[in-house]
Amino acid sequence: MKCKVCNGEMHKVIDFGKMPIANGFLNRKDFDNEYFYNMSTAVCKRCFMFQLIDQPSKEMMFNDSYAFFTHTSKSMIKHFENFFDTVNSLFLNKINNPFIVEIGSNDGSTLVNFKKNNLDHLGVEPSKNVADYSKNINNINTLNNFFDLDVSKTIKQKYRNADLIFATNVFCHIPYVHSIIEGVKYLLKDEGVFIFEDPYLGDVLNKTTFDQIYDEHFFLFSLTSAINLFDSHNMKIFKVEKQDTHGGSMRYYVSKDVNKKIEDSVDNYLEIEKNMQIDNLQIYNNFRDNCEIFKTNFRDFLLDIKKKGKSIAGYAATSKSTTILNYCNIDNNTIDHIYDTTPIKINKYSPGTHIPILDHRDLYKKLPDYLLLFAYNHEKEILNKEQKFISLGGKWITYVPEIKII
Ligand code: TMP
Ligand code: ZN
């Protein structure tokens, strides 16, 4: 058990037990052949990278029927519009005819903002169904492949060096991170910028949001561990920006120029991480204890409602819900079904726990007493959209930052 980043010794954090693929929504006929792996986590004693110990193969996770489409969330669409405005005013509008590459471009929802501004772009996306959507519906220049050093060489040959390369909620998915960084370094202009944005370890530890841990999230970055990673490639993180998305994310700006001026934001977050003792193994032990306490409290809370004869349905069949449902052993004896907007999930069953997924438009056909909000990161958007549920007497359950009824 060695660190995927620096090969250092690791400290085991928590073993979540048998887990299915987070986005592996399945048909009833496939229940008996469902794939499980052991989801166990560790932190490196040397570079402090928090990581999974094992991960299913990338082809198991990102395939022809990948279930996540960025465009299903209005707030994420807005977030990526803002992302464009930010990088445009910071760098792009100062460059003549820039070339932009996105790694893991999903359905093209982010690159559409660059395209609207007539910017030369390429999206690299391994899952064929979302890549097709990106090409055919969003008219984004898309390459259906896994990004790595070899792919970056073909891109450079066919196009040119990039001024901006970015990856949102993608970089943390990939255990062979060195090949990605080598690819980025190869493709990026000397004065170019690499930006990545992923769920932030600081939030996961502080809020016990262990549901951010699933097969696709191989790493949970802190600034401390990310700096160690890029140092090993002679690259500098020169700016960070905290984001509200996914229950707390961090955006990192990276340069090939080792003499690049480091902005205050980096020192500020390093100080915050020092104060929370992100380099002290004890906080990872505390996290493990907090997860176990949550499991007991959450189960008791839901079973108590069931004992009172009330019904509970889930809202949004998120990847995160796979972790929470499987770790807490909650199946359709407790949750009747989960409502979701994504066509590819509807009429299937949740991974591991086999709770039926229903079309969100069916919610008002047979109202549950309680709706358990799995997409707590979209709480505002969803509560606003489903005001009718409350006015008809329904109640929401959320569990971040604490288990409560709204
Ligand atoms: P994720 O947390 O794995 O990114 O998945 C988000 C899921 O939430 C996706 O299946 C769509 C679903 N969803 C809804 O059903 N209704 C909503 O209003 C929003 C924002 C998301
Ligand atoms: Zn390490």
Short mmCIF file of C-alpha atoms and ligand atoms in Angstrom, two decimals:
data_model
loop_
_atom_site.label_atom_id
_atom_site.label_comp_id
_atom_site.label_asym_id
_atom_site.label_seq_id
_atom_site.Cartn_x
_atom_site.Cartn_y
_atom_site.Cartn_z
CA MET A 1 0.00 0.00 0.00
CA LYS A 2 2.09 2.91 -1.33
CA CYS A 3 1.11 6.47 -2.22
CA LYS A 4 0.14 6.84 -5.90
CA VAL A 5 1.80 10.25 -5.96
CA CYS A 6 5.14 9.86 -4.16
CA ASN A 7 5.34 6.14 -3.37
CA GLY A 8 5.48 7.04 0.35
CA GLU A 9 4.12 4.99 3.24
CA MET A 10 0.41 5.45 3.86
CA HIS A 11 -1.76 5.67 6.94
CA LYS A 12 -5.07 3.80 6.61
CA VAL A 13 -8.03 6.10 7.24
CA ILE A 14 -11.37 4.35 6.79
CA ASP A 15 -12.55 1.20 5.11
CA PHE A 16 -16.09 1.72 3.77
CA GLY A 17 -16.46 -1.95 2.87
CA LYS A 18 -17.99 -3.42 -0.25
CA MET A 19 -18.97 -0.71 -2.76
CA PRO A 20 -20.48 -0.76 -6.23
CA ILE A 21 -19.62 1.72 -9.01
CA ALA A 22 -21.12 5.07 -7.92
CA ASN A 23 -22.71 5.72 -11.29
CA GLY A 24 -23.46 2.04 -11.97
CA PHE A 25 -27.27 2.35 -12.14
CA LEU A 26 -28.58 -1.01 -13.19
CA ASN A 27 -31.54 -3.00 -14.48
CA ARG A 28 -33.18 -5.69 -12.37
CA LYS A 29 -31.81 -8.43 -14.62
CA ASP A 30 -28.26 -7.37 -13.71
CA PHE A 31 -28.65 -7.54 -9.91
CA ASP A 32 -26.88 -10.88 -9.67
CA ASN A 33 -23.88 -9.78 -11.73
CA GLU A 34 -23.27 -6.48 -10.03
CA TYR A 35 -19.61 -5.50 -9.65
CA PHE A 36 -18.28 -4.60 -6.20
CA TYR A 37 -14.86 -3.53 -4.97
CA ASN A 38 -13.53 -2.74 -1.53
CA MET A 39 -13.58 1.02 -0.93
CA SER A 40 -10.83 1.84 1.48
CA THR A 41 -8.98 5.12 2.01
CA ALA A 42 -5.56 6.21 3.19
CA VAL A 43 -3.45 9.32 3.54
CA CYS A 44 0.21 9.51 2.58
CA LYS A 45 2.50 10.12 5.54
CA ARG A 46 4.94 11.99 3.30
CA CYS A 47 2.94 14.12 0.82
CA PHE A 48 -0.43 14.04 2.64
CA MET A 49 -2.40 13.04 -0.41
CA PHE A 50 -5.72 11.52 0.63
CA GLN A 51 -6.60 8.66 -1.69
CA LEU A 52 -8.42 5.43 -2.37
CA ILE A 53 -6.36 2.30 -1.95
CA ASP A 54 -7.99 0.52 -4.90
CA GLN A 55 -10.12 1.68 -7.76
CA PRO A 56 -12.10 -0.19 -10.42
CA SER A 57 -10.62 0.04 -13.94
CA LYS A 58 -11.24 3.30 -15.77
CA GLU A 59 -13.24 1.50 -18.43
CA MET A 60 -15.62 0.23 -15.71
CA MET A 61 -16.34 3.82 -14.68
CA PHE A 62 -16.22 5.85 -17.89
CA ASN A 63 -17.93 3.99 -20.67
CA ASP A 64 -20.61 4.15 -23.35
CA SER A 65 -23.34 4.76 -20.83
CA TYR A 66 -21.77 7.16 -18.36
CA ALA A 67 -24.67 8.49 -16.31
CA PHE A 68 -23.55 12.00 -15.45
CA PHE A 69 -24.36 14.93 -17.73
CA THR A 70 -23.23 18.37 -16.56
CA HIS A 71 -26.21 20.13 -18.16
CA THR A 72 -28.63 18.49 -15.67
CA SER A 73 -27.79 21.17 -13.11
CA LYS A 74 -28.70 24.81 -13.70
CA SER A 75 -26.38 25.97 -10.94
CA MET A 76 -23.43 24.12 -12.51
CA ILE A 77 -24.23 25.72 -15.87
CA LYS A 78 -24.15 29.10 -14.15
CA HIS A 79 -20.94 28.16 -12.35
CA PHE A 80 -19.21 27.37 -15.66
CA GLU A 81 -20.45 30.61 -17.23
CA ASN A 82 -18.76 32.38 -14.34
CA PHE A 83 -15.68 30.21 -14.82
CA PHE A 84 -15.43 31.46 -18.40
CA ASP A 85 -15.84 35.10 -17.33
CA THR A 86 -13.12 34.69 -14.71
CA VAL A 87 -10.50 33.06 -16.93
CA ASN A 88 -11.38 35.34 -19.80
CA SER A 89 -10.74 38.48 -17.80
CA LEU A 90 -7.69 37.02 -16.03
CA PHE A 91 -5.85 35.69 -19.10
CA LEU A 92 -7.65 34.91 -22.30
CA ASN A 93 -8.70 38.38 -23.37
CA LYS A 94 -5.03 39.38 -23.31
CA ILE A 95 -4.04 36.65 -25.77
CA ASN A 96 -4.37 36.79 -29.52
CA ASN A 97 -6.27 33.71 -30.81
CA PRO A 98 -5.83 31.45 -27.76
CA PHE A 99 -6.25 27.69 -27.88
CA ILE A 100 -8.13 26.06 -24.99
CA VAL A 101 -8.17 22.38 -24.07
CA GLU A 102 -10.53 20.86 -21.54
CA ILE A 103 -9.74 17.46 -20.01
CA GLY A 104 -12.91 15.48 -19.24
CA SER A 105 -15.18 17.89 -21.08
CA ASN A 106 -18.33 15.82 -20.45
CA ASP A 107 -21.29 17.06 -22.54
CA GLY A 108 -19.50 20.29 -23.50
CA SER A 109 -21.45 22.46 -21.06
CA THR A 110 -18.34 24.42 -20.06
CA LEU A 111 -16.73 24.75 -23.48
CA VAL A 112 -19.94 26.18 -24.98
CA ASN A 113 -19.04 29.42 -23.22
CA PHE A 114 -15.68 29.50 -25.01
CA LYS A 115 -17.29 28.55 -28.30
CA LYS A 116 -19.85 31.34 -27.99
CA ASN A 117 -16.89 33.70 -27.90
CA ASN A 118 -15.41 32.07 -31.02
CA LEU A 119 -12.41 30.70 -29.17
CA ASP A 120 -10.41 27.84 -30.61
CA HIS A 121 -11.03 24.85 -28.32
CA LEU A 122 -10.86 21.10 -27.92
CA GLY A 123 -12.67 18.91 -25.38
CA VAL A 124 -11.18 15.52 -24.49
CA GLU A 125 -13.80 13.16 -23.07
CA PRO A 126 -13.50 9.39 -22.55
CA SER A 127 -17.19 8.46 -22.14
CA LYS A 128 -18.63 8.02 -25.62
CA ASN A 129 -22.24 8.93 -24.87
CA VAL A 130 -21.42 12.27 -23.25
CA ALA A 131 -18.74 12.98 -25.89
CA ASP A 132 -21.38 12.41 -28.59
CA TYR A 133 -23.72 14.83 -26.85
CA SER A 134 -20.90 17.37 -26.72
CA LYS A 135 -20.23 16.98 -30.46
CA ASN A 136 -23.74 16.64 -31.78
CA ILE A 137 -25.87 18.77 -29.48
CA ASN A 138 -23.40 21.40 -28.27
CA ASN A 139 -21.26 21.45 -31.46
CA ILE A 140 -18.08 21.31 -29.43
CA ASN A 141 -14.85 20.13 -31.03
CA THR A 142 -14.47 16.90 -29.04
CA LEU A 143 -11.98 14.06 -28.94
CA ASN A 144 -13.38 10.83 -27.45
CA ASN A 145 -10.40 9.59 -25.45
CA PHE A 146 -8.68 9.42 -22.06
CA PHE A 147 -6.22 12.32 -21.78
CA ASP A 148 -2.58 11.41 -21.02
CA LEU A 149 0.91 12.16 -22.32
CA ASP A 150 0.42 10.20 -25.57
CA VAL A 151 -2.89 11.88 -26.33
CA SER A 152 -1.37 15.29 -25.64
CA LYS A 153 1.29 14.54 -28.24
CA THR A 154 -1.36 13.79 -30.86
CA ILE A 155 -3.22 16.95 -29.94
CA LYS A 156 -0.10 19.05 -30.33
CA GLN A 157 0.60 17.49 -33.69
CA LYS A 158 -2.90 18.07 -35.00
CA TYR A 159 -3.49 21.48 -33.39
CA ARG A 160 -0.91 23.51 -31.45
CA ASN A 161 0.25 24.35 -27.92
CA ALA A 162 -2.50 25.41 -25.56
CA ASP A 163 -2.78 28.71 -23.74
CA LEU A 164 -5.20 27.29 -21.21
CA ILE A 165 -5.81 23.69 -20.18
CA PHE A 166 -8.42 22.99 -17.58
CA ALA A 167 -10.18 20.12 -15.85
CA THR A 168 -13.15 20.54 -13.53
CA ASN A 169 -14.16 17.62 -11.33
CA VAL A 170 -11.92 15.37 -13.37
CA PHE A 171 -8.35 15.59 -12.17
CA CYS A 172 -9.20 13.94 -8.85
CA HIS A 173 -10.63 10.96 -10.78
CA ILE A 174 -7.34 9.80 -12.17
CA PRO A 175 -4.79 7.68 -10.29
CA TYR A 176 -2.17 7.88 -13.09
CA VAL A 177 -1.91 11.57 -12.32
CA HIS A 178 1.74 11.89 -13.34
CA SER A 179 0.99 11.03 -16.95
CA ILE A 180 -1.77 13.67 -16.98
CA ILE A 181 0.58 16.31 -15.62
CA GLU A 182 3.29 15.32 -18.08
CA GLY A 183 0.67 15.63 -20.85
CA VAL A 184 -0.39 19.05 -19.58
CA LYS A 185 3.23 20.20 -19.37
CA TYR A 186 3.92 18.99 -22.88
CA LEU A 187 0.88 20.64 -24.42
CA LEU A 188 0.84 23.90 -22.46
CA LYS A 189 2.68 26.99 -23.73
CA ASP A 190 5.49 28.14 -21.42
CA GLU A 191 3.38 31.08 -20.27
CA GLY A 192 0.14 29.07 -20.35
CA VAL A 193 -2.04 28.21 -17.37
CA PHE A 194 -3.44 24.90 -16.15
CA ILE A 195 -6.53 25.13 -13.95
CA PHE A 196 -8.17 22.32 -12.07
CA GLU A 197 -11.04 22.36 -9.67
CA ASP A 198 -12.12 19.50 -7.44
CA PRO A 199 -13.88 18.75 -4.14
CA TYR A 200 -11.73 20.09 -1.31
CA LEU A 201 -10.41 17.80 1.42
CA GLY A 202 -10.69 20.57 4.02
CA ASP A 203 -14.48 20.62 3.58
CA VAL A 204 -14.76 16.84 3.64
CA LEU A 205 -12.87 16.64 6.93
CA ASN A 206 -14.62 19.63 8.52
CA LYS A 207 -18.16 18.62 7.49
CA THR A 208 -17.72 14.82 7.52
CA THR A 209 -18.95 14.74 3.91
CA PHE A 210 -17.47 11.31 3.32
CA ASP A 211 -19.96 10.83 0.49
CA GLN A 212 -17.45 12.76 -1.66
CA ILE A 213 -15.48 9.54 -1.57
CA TYR A 214 -16.43 7.09 -4.31
CA ASP A 215 -14.76 5.18 -7.13
CA GLU A 216 -14.43 8.22 -9.38
CA HIS A 217 -12.89 10.40 -6.69
CA PHE A 218 -9.55 8.69 -6.39
CA PHE A 219 -7.86 11.69 -4.74
CA LEU A 220 -9.22 14.32 -2.41
CA PHE A 221 -6.83 17.24 -2.75
CA SER A 222 -5.73 19.73 -0.17
CA LEU A 223 -3.55 22.64 -1.19
CA THR A 224 -0.73 21.04 0.79
CA SER A 225 -0.89 17.75 -1.11
CA ALA A 226 -1.49 19.47 -4.46
CA ILE A 227 1.63 21.62 -4.02
CA ASN A 228 3.67 18.50 -3.22
CA LEU A 229 2.32 16.86 -6.37
CA PHE A 230 3.12 19.77 -8.71
CA ASP A 231 6.49 20.42 -7.06
CA SER A 232 7.51 16.96 -8.21
CA HIS A 233 6.89 18.15 -11.79
CA ASN A 234 8.53 21.53 -11.35
CA MET A 235 5.23 23.33 -11.67
CA LYS A 236 3.87 26.04 -9.40
CA ILE A 237 0.41 26.51 -7.95
CA PHE A 238 0.28 30.31 -7.96
CA LYS A 239 -3.34 31.03 -7.07
CA VAL A 240 -6.29 29.26 -5.48
CA GLU A 241 -9.95 30.16 -5.22
CA LYS A 242 -12.46 28.48 -2.95
CA GLN A 243 -15.71 27.40 -4.67
CA ASP A 244 -19.13 26.50 -3.25
CA THR A 245 -19.74 23.73 -5.77
CA HIS A 246 -19.98 20.06 -4.77
CA GLY A 247 -20.29 20.96 -1.11
CA GLY A 248 -16.96 22.83 -1.18
CA SER A 249 -14.32 22.75 -3.90
CA MET A 250 -11.00 24.43 -4.61
CA ARG A 251 -9.82 25.88 -7.90
CA TYR A 252 -6.05 25.69 -8.42
CA TYR A 253 -4.08 27.74 -10.98
CA VAL A 254 -0.81 26.16 -12.07
CA SER A 255 2.12 27.48 -14.10
CA LYS A 256 5.17 25.94 -15.76
CA ASP A 257 7.12 29.01 -14.70
CA VAL A 258 8.73 28.10 -11.37
CA ASN A 259 9.51 31.77 -10.76
CA LYS A 260 5.89 32.82 -11.18
CA LYS A 261 4.77 35.18 -8.42
CA ILE A 262 2.72 33.28 -5.83
CA GLU A 263 -0.46 35.13 -4.91
CA ASP A 264 -1.62 35.70 -1.32
CA SER A 265 -4.49 33.24 -1.74
CA VAL A 266 -1.96 30.38 -1.69
CA ASP A 267 -0.33 31.49 1.55
CA ASN A 268 -3.73 32.12 3.11
CA TYR A 269 -4.96 28.59 2.41
CA LEU A 270 -1.67 27.04 3.46
CA GLU A 271 -2.09 28.83 6.77
CA ILE A 272 -5.68 27.56 7.10
CA GLU A 273 -4.51 24.01 6.42
CA LYS A 274 -1.68 24.35 8.89
CA ASN A 275 -4.14 25.50 11.53
CA MET A 276 -6.47 22.59 10.88
CA GLN A 277 -3.41 20.29 11.06
CA ILE A 278 -3.93 18.69 7.68
CA ASP A 279 -0.44 17.21 8.10
CA ASN A 280 -1.31 15.51 11.38
CA LEU A 281 -2.58 11.94 11.12
CA GLN A 282 -4.83 12.49 14.11
CA ILE A 283 -7.34 14.52 12.09
CA TYR A 284 -7.77 11.56 9.75
CA ASN A 285 -8.46 9.31 12.74
CA ASN A 286 -11.01 11.85 13.95
CA PHE A 287 -12.59 11.83 10.50
CA ARG A 288 -12.95 8.04 10.69
CA ASP A 289 -14.66 8.33 14.07
CA ASN A 290 -16.97 11.04 12.75
CA CYS A 291 -17.99 8.86 9.79
CA GLU A 292 -18.88 6.00 12.12
CA ILE A 293 -20.90 8.30 14.37
CA PHE A 294 -22.71 9.70 11.34
CA LYS A 295 -23.58 6.19 10.14
CA THR A 296 -25.25 5.29 13.43
CA ASN A 297 -27.06 8.61 13.78
CA PHE A 298 -28.26 8.67 10.20
CA ARG A 299 -29.63 5.12 10.31
CA ASP A 300 -31.36 5.76 13.65
CA PHE A 301 -32.85 8.99 12.34
CA LEU A 302 -34.35 7.37 9.23
CA LEU A 303 -35.51 4.20 11.02
CA ASP A 304 -37.24 6.35 13.61
CA ILE A 305 -39.26 8.06 10.88
CA LYS A 306 -40.13 4.67 9.38
CA LYS A 307 -41.26 3.40 12.80
CA LYS A 308 -43.77 6.22 12.85
CA GLY A 309 -45.25 4.79 9.65
CA LYS A 310 -44.04 7.63 7.41
CA SER A 311 -42.65 7.23 3.90
CA ILE A 312 -39.28 8.47 2.70
CA ALA A 313 -38.17 8.98 -0.89
CA GLY A 314 -34.79 10.20 -2.07
CA TYR A 315 -34.25 13.26 -4.23
CA ALA A 316 -31.46 13.14 -6.87
CA ALA A 317 -29.65 9.86 -7.47
CA THR A 318 -26.20 11.37 -7.05
CA SER A 319 -22.90 9.54 -7.14
CA LYS A 320 -22.50 10.63 -3.53
CA SER A 321 -25.68 8.81 -2.57
CA THR A 322 -24.10 5.51 -3.59
CA THR A 323 -21.49 5.90 -0.85
CA ILE A 324 -23.88 7.02 1.82
CA LEU A 325 -26.54 4.39 1.09
CA ASN A 326 -24.11 1.49 0.86
CA TYR A 327 -21.97 2.50 3.82
CA CYS A 328 -25.02 3.11 6.03
CA ASN A 329 -26.81 -0.04 4.75
CA ILE A 330 -29.95 1.75 3.63
CA ASP A 331 -32.00 0.04 0.95
CA ASN A 332 -35.56 0.15 -0.28
CA ASN A 333 -36.95 -1.08 3.02
CA THR A 334 -36.23 2.47 4.17
CA ILE A 335 -36.30 4.53 0.98
CA ASP A 336 -39.11 3.71 -1.44
CA HIS A 337 -37.50 5.24 -4.50
CA ILE A 338 -35.29 8.13 -5.64
CA TYR A 339 -36.46 10.88 -7.98
CA ASP A 340 -34.01 12.12 -10.59
CA THR A 341 -33.92 14.16 -13.79
CA THR A 342 -31.33 12.13 -15.72
CA PRO A 343 -32.99 9.96 -18.42
CA ILE A 344 -30.27 7.28 -18.30
CA LYS A 345 -30.90 6.71 -14.55
CA ILE A 346 -34.70 6.70 -14.63
CA ASN A 347 -36.39 3.28 -14.36
CA LYS A 348 -33.11 1.73 -13.25
CA TYR A 349 -32.02 0.84 -9.71
CA SER A 350 -29.47 2.44 -7.42
CA PRO A 351 -26.04 0.75 -7.33
CA GLY A 352 -25.72 -1.81 -4.54
CA THR A 353 -28.91 -0.88 -2.68
CA HIS A 354 -31.35 -1.43 -5.57
CA ILE A 355 -33.73 1.42 -4.84
CA PRO A 356 -35.88 2.20 -7.90
CA ILE A 357 -35.08 5.50 -9.65
CA LEU A 358 -38.17 7.38 -10.83
CA ASP A 359 -38.69 10.37 -13.08
CA HIS A 360 -38.73 13.53 -10.93
CA ARG A 361 -41.96 14.55 -12.66
CA ASP A 362 -43.71 11.64 -10.91
CA LEU A 363 -43.09 13.13 -7.48
CA TYR A 364 -46.51 14.70 -7.25
CA LYS A 365 -48.36 11.55 -8.34
CA LYS A 366 -47.80 9.92 -4.97
CA LEU A 367 -46.31 12.28 -2.45
CA PRO A 368 -43.86 10.84 0.12
CA ASP A 369 -43.96 12.27 3.65
CA TYR A 370 -40.25 13.00 3.53
CA LEU A 371 -37.78 13.72 0.74
CA LEU A 372 -34.17 12.95 1.55
CA LEU A 373 -32.00 15.40 -0.34
CA PHE A 374 -28.97 13.59 -1.73
CA ALA A 375 -27.98 16.58 -3.88
CA TYR A 376 -27.41 18.84 -0.88
CA ASN A 377 -24.89 20.72 -3.00
CA HIS A 378 -27.86 21.94 -5.07
CA GLU A 379 -30.11 22.60 -2.08
CA LYS A 380 -31.09 26.13 -3.05
CA GLU A 381 -31.87 25.25 -6.67
CA ILE A 382 -33.91 22.19 -5.71
CA LEU A 383 -35.89 23.59 -2.79
CA ASN A 384 -36.79 26.50 -4.97
CA LYS A 385 -37.89 24.26 -7.83
CA GLU A 386 -39.97 22.00 -5.58
CA GLN A 387 -41.76 24.61 -3.45
CA LYS A 388 -45.01 22.78 -4.14
CA PHE A 389 -43.77 19.79 -2.11
CA ILE A 390 -43.55 21.91 1.05
CA SER A 391 -46.85 23.65 0.39
CA LEU A 392 -48.51 20.22 0.13
CA GLY A 393 -47.16 19.36 3.58
CA GLY A 394 -43.99 17.49 2.57
CA LYS A 395 -40.78 17.73 4.58
CA TRP A 396 -37.17 17.70 3.44
CA ILE A 397 -34.38 15.85 5.19
CA THR A 398 -30.81 17.05 4.74
CA TYR A 399 -27.66 15.80 6.41
CA VAL A 400 -25.02 18.43 5.66
CA PRO A 401 -23.71 20.07 7.77
CA GLU A 402 -26.00 18.14 10.17
CA ILE A 403 -28.91 15.73 9.97
CA LYS A 404 -32.09 17.77 10.11
CA ILE A 405 -35.65 18.23 8.86
CA ILE A 406 -36.51 21.36 6.91
P1 TMP B 1 -23.87 14.13 -8.94
O1 TMP B 1 -24.02 14.64 -7.54
O2 TMP B 1 -23.31 12.78 -9.03
O3 TMP B 1 -23.16 15.17 -9.72
O4 TMP B 1 -25.32 13.98 -9.59
C1 TMP B 1 -26.32 14.93 -9.56
C2 TMP B 1 -27.64 14.21 -9.82
O5 TMP B 1 -28.68 15.01 -9.30
C3 TMP B 1 -27.96 13.99 -11.28
O6 TMP B 1 -28.39 12.65 -11.46
C4 TMP B 1 -29.14 14.92 -11.57
C5 TMP B 1 -29.75 15.04 -10.22
N1 TMP B 1 -30.50 16.27 -10.03
C6 TMP B 1 -31.88 16.20 -9.97
O7 TMP B 1 -32.47 15.13 -10.06
N2 TMP B 1 -32.57 17.35 -9.81
C7 TMP B 1 -31.96 18.56 -9.71
O8 TMP B 1 -32.63 19.58 -9.59
C8 TMP B 1 -30.52 18.62 -9.76
C9 TMP B 1 -29.80 19.91 -9.62
C10 TMP B 1 -29.84 17.43 -9.91
ZN ZN B 2 2.61 10.60 -1.10
#
